[in-house]
Tab-separated table of C-alpha atoms in Angstrom:
chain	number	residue	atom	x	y	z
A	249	UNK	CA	8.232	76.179	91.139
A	250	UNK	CA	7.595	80.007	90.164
A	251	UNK	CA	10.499	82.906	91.309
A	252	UNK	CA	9.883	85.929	89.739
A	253	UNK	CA	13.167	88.448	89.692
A	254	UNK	CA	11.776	92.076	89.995
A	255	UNK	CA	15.867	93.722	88.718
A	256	UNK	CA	15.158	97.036	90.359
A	257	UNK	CA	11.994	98.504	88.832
A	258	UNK	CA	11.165	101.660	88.983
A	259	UNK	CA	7.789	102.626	87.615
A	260	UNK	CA	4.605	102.812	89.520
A	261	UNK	CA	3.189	100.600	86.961
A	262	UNK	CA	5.241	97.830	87.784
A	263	UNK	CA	5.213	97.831	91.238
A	264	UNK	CA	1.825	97.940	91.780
A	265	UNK	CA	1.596	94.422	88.563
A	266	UNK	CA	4.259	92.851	90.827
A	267	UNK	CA	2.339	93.468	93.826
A	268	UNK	CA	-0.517	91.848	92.293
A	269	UNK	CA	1.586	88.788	90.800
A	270	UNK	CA	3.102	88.122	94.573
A	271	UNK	CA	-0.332	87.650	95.908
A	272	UNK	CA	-1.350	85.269	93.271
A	273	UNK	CA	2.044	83.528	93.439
A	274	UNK	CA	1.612	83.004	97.224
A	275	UNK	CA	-1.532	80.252	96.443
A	276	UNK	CA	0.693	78.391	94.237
A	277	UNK	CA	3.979	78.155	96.656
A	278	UNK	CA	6.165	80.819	94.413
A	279	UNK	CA	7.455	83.832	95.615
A	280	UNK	CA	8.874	87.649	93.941
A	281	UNK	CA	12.486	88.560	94.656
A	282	UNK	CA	13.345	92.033	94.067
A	283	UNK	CA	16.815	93.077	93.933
A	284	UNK	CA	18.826	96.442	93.384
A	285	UNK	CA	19.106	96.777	89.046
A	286	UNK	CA	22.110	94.162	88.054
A	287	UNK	CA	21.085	93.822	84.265
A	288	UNK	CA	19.943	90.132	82.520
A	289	UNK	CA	23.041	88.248	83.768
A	290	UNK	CA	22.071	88.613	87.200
A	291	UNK	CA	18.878	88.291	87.657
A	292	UNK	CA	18.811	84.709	85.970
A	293	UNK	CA	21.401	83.789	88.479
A	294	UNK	CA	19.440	85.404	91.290
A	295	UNK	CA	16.330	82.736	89.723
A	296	UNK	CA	18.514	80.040	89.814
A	297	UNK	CA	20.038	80.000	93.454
A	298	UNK	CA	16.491	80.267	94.816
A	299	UNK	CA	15.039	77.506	92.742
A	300	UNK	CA	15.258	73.936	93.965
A	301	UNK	CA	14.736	72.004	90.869
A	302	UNK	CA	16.384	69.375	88.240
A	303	UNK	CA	15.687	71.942	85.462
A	304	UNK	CA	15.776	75.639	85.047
A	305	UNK	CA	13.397	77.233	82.598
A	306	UNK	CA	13.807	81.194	82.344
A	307	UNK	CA	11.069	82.886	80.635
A	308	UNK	CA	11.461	86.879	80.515
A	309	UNK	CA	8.452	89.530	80.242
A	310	UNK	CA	8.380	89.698	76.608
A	311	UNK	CA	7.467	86.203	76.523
A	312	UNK	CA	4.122	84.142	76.395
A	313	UNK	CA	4.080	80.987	77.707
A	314	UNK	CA	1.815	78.103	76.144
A	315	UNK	CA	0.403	76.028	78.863
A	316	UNK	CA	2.515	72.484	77.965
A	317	UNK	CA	5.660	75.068	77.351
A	318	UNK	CA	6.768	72.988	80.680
A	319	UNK	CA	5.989	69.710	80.235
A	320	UNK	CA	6.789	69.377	76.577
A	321	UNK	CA	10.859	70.455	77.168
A	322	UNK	CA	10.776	68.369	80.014
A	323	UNK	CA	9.878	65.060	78.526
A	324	UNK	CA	12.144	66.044	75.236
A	325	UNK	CA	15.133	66.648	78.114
A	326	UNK	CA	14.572	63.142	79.271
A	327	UNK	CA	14.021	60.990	76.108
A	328	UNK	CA	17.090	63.061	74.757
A	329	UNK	CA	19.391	63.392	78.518
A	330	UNK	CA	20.356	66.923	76.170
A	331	UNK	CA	21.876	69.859	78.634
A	332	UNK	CA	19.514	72.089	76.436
A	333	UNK	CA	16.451	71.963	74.857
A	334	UNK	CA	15.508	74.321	73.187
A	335	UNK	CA	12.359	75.423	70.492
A	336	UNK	CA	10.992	77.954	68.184
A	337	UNK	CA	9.129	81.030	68.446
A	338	UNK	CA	6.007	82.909	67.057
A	339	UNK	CA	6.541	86.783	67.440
A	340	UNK	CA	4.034	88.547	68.537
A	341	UNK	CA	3.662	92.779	67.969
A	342	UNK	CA	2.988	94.722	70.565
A	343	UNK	CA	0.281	95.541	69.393
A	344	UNK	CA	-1.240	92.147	69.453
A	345	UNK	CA	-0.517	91.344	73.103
A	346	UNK	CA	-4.018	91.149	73.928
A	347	UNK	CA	-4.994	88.924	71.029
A	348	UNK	CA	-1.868	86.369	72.361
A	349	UNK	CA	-3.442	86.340	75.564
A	350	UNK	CA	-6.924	85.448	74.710
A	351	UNK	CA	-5.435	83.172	72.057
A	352	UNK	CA	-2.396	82.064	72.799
A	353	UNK	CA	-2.392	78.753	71.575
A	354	UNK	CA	-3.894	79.556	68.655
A	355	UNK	CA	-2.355	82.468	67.774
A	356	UNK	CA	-2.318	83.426	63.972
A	357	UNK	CA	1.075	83.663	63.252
A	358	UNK	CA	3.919	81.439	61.151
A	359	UNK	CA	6.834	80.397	63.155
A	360	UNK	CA	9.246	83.100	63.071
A	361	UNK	CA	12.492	82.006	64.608
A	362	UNK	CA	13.699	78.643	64.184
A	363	UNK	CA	17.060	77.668	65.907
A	364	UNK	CA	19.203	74.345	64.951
A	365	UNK	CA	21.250	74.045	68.216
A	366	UNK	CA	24.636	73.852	66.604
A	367	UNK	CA	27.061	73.189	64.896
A	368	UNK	CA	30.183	74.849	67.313
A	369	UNK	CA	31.866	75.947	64.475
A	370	UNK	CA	28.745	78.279	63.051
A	371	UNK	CA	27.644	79.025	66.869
A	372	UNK	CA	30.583	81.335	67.603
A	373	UNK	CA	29.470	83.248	64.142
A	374	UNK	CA	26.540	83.950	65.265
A	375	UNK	CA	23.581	82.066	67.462
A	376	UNK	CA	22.406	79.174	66.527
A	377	UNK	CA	21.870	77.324	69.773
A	378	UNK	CA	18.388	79.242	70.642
A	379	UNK	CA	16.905	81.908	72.635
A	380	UNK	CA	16.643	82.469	76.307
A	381	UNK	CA	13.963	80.844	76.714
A	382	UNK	CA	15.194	76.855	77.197
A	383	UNK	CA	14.983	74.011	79.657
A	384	UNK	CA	18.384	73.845	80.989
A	385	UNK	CA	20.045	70.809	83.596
A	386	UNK	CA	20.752	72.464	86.926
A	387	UNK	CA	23.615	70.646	87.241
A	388	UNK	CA	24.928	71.750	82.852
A	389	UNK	CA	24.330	75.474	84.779
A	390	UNK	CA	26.000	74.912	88.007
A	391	UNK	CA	29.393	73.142	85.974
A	392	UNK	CA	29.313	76.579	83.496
A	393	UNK	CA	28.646	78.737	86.553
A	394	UNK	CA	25.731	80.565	85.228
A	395	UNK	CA	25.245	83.427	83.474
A	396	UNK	CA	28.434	86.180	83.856
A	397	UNK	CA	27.042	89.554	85.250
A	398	UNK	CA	27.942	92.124	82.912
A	399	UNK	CA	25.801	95.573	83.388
A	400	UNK	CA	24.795	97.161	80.006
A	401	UNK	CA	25.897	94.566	77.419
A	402	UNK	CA	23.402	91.300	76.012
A	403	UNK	CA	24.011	87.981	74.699
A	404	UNK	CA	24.284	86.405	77.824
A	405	UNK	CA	22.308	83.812	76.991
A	406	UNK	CA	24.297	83.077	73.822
A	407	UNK	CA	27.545	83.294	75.760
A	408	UNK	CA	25.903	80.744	78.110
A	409	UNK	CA	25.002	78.478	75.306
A	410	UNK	CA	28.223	79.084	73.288
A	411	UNK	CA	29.799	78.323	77.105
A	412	UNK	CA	28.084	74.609	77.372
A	413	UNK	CA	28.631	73.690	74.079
A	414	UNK	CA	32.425	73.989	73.756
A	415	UNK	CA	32.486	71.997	76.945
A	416	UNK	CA	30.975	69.271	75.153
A	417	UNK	CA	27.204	69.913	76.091
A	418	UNK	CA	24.282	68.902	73.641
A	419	UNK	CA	21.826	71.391	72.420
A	420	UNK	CA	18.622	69.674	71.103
A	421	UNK	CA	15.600	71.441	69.369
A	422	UNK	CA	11.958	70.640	69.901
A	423	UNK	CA	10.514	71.512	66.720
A	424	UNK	CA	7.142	72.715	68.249
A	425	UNK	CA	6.666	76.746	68.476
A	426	UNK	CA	5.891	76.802	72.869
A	427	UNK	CA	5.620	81.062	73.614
A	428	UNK	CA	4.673	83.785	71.501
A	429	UNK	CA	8.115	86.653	71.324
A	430	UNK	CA	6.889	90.383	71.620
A	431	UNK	CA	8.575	92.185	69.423
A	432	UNK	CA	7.872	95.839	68.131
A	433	UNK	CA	9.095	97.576	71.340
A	434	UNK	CA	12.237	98.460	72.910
A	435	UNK	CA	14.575	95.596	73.963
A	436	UNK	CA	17.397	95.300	75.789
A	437	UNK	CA	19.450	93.964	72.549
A	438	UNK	CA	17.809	97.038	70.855
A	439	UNK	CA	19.493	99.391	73.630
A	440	UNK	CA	22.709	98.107	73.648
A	441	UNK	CA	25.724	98.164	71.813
A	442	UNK	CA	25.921	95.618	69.123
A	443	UNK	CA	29.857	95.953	68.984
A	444	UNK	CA	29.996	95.217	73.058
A	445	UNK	CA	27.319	92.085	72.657
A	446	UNK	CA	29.616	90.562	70.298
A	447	UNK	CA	32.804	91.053	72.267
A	448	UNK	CA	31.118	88.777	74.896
A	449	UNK	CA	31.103	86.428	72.404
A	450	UNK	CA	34.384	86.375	70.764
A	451	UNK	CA	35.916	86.476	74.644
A	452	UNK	CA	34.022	83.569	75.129
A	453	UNK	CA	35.323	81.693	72.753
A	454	UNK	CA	37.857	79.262	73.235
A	455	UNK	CA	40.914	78.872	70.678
A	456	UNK	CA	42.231	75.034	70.336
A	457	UNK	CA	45.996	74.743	70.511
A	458	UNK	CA	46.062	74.140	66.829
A	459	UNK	CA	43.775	77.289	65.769
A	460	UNK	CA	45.160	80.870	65.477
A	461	UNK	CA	43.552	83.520	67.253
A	462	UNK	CA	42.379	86.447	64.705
């Protein structure tokens, strides 16, 4: 099942590649929502209320999918019964986009990020659980209540993870690099305030009755 979120685009450019995505997406049974601009938050919620299945996987446009990308989280989420599973990275410059296409399996590159899913204690430091881009249990993202919508601030995917952790959720990591990163270009991390994305975090938190807040 295949819902791309179109959050408000603008250029020419993009409409006319999400034109052309639709009408391939049509054979296959998915579909393109487009929405008014409500930041990352949103439009991962806005994918997950129109999807149907036992699993979410979000994948955003900076990412390359390998072809068992799917399959291979799947089967870990089953052997394991993990809320999460998550895996590494390759990044992939700009520049290079065209070589990760026509090789994206075999894409020349060591693996560049490498996440350890925990523990709690490190994850509200800084995140350890994984990027964005993770097989998650409809029903783990349902209990949390999704992503929260905040307009011009990131780490919504950490404050997600952060989120199903503390409420006793297990984080696993498949230690296979699935999807090349692009990295080299603007980013919505790169664009926002670093001092704001952490705030998320640290409100996110929660303090035991036996812990002092700071």
């Amino acid at each position: 099942e295949i819902i791309v979120v179109d959050d408000g685009s603008k250029s020419d450019q993009a409409t006319k590649t999400l034109e052309t995505v639709e009408t391939i997406l049509e054979r296959f049974g998915g579909r393109v929502i487009r929405q008014e601009n409500a930041y990352l938050g949103a439009a991962r919620n806005t994918a997950a209320r129109a999807g149907t299945g036992e699993f979410l996987l979000f994948l955003d446009d900076d990412d390359l999918a390998f072809g068992n990308l799917v399959s291979t989280l799947v089967r870990a989420a089953i052997m394991t019964g993990s809320e999460i599973i998550n895996c590494p990275n390759l990044f992939m410059e700009e520049s290079r986009r065209s070589e990760g296409l026509e090789n994206l399996e075999s894409f020349n590159q060591k693996v560049s990020h490498f996440p350890i899913g925990g523990p709690l204690s490190l994850g509200t430091q800084q995140n350890v659980f994984g990027s964005a881009t993770a097989l998650i249990r409809r029903e783990t993202f349902d209990k949390i209540g999704g992503y929260t919508e905040m307009r011009g601030v990131g780490y919504e995917d950490f404050e997600f993870m952060l989120k199903v952790v503390q409420a006793g959720g297990k984080i696993e990591i498949c230690p296979e690099p699935l999807y090349l990163y692009e990295v080299d270009r603007p980013s919505m991390i790169s664009q926002t305030s670093p001092l704001r994305n952490y705030r998320r975090i640290v409100n996110a938190r929660e303090i035991q009755p036996n812990e002092k807040a700071i």
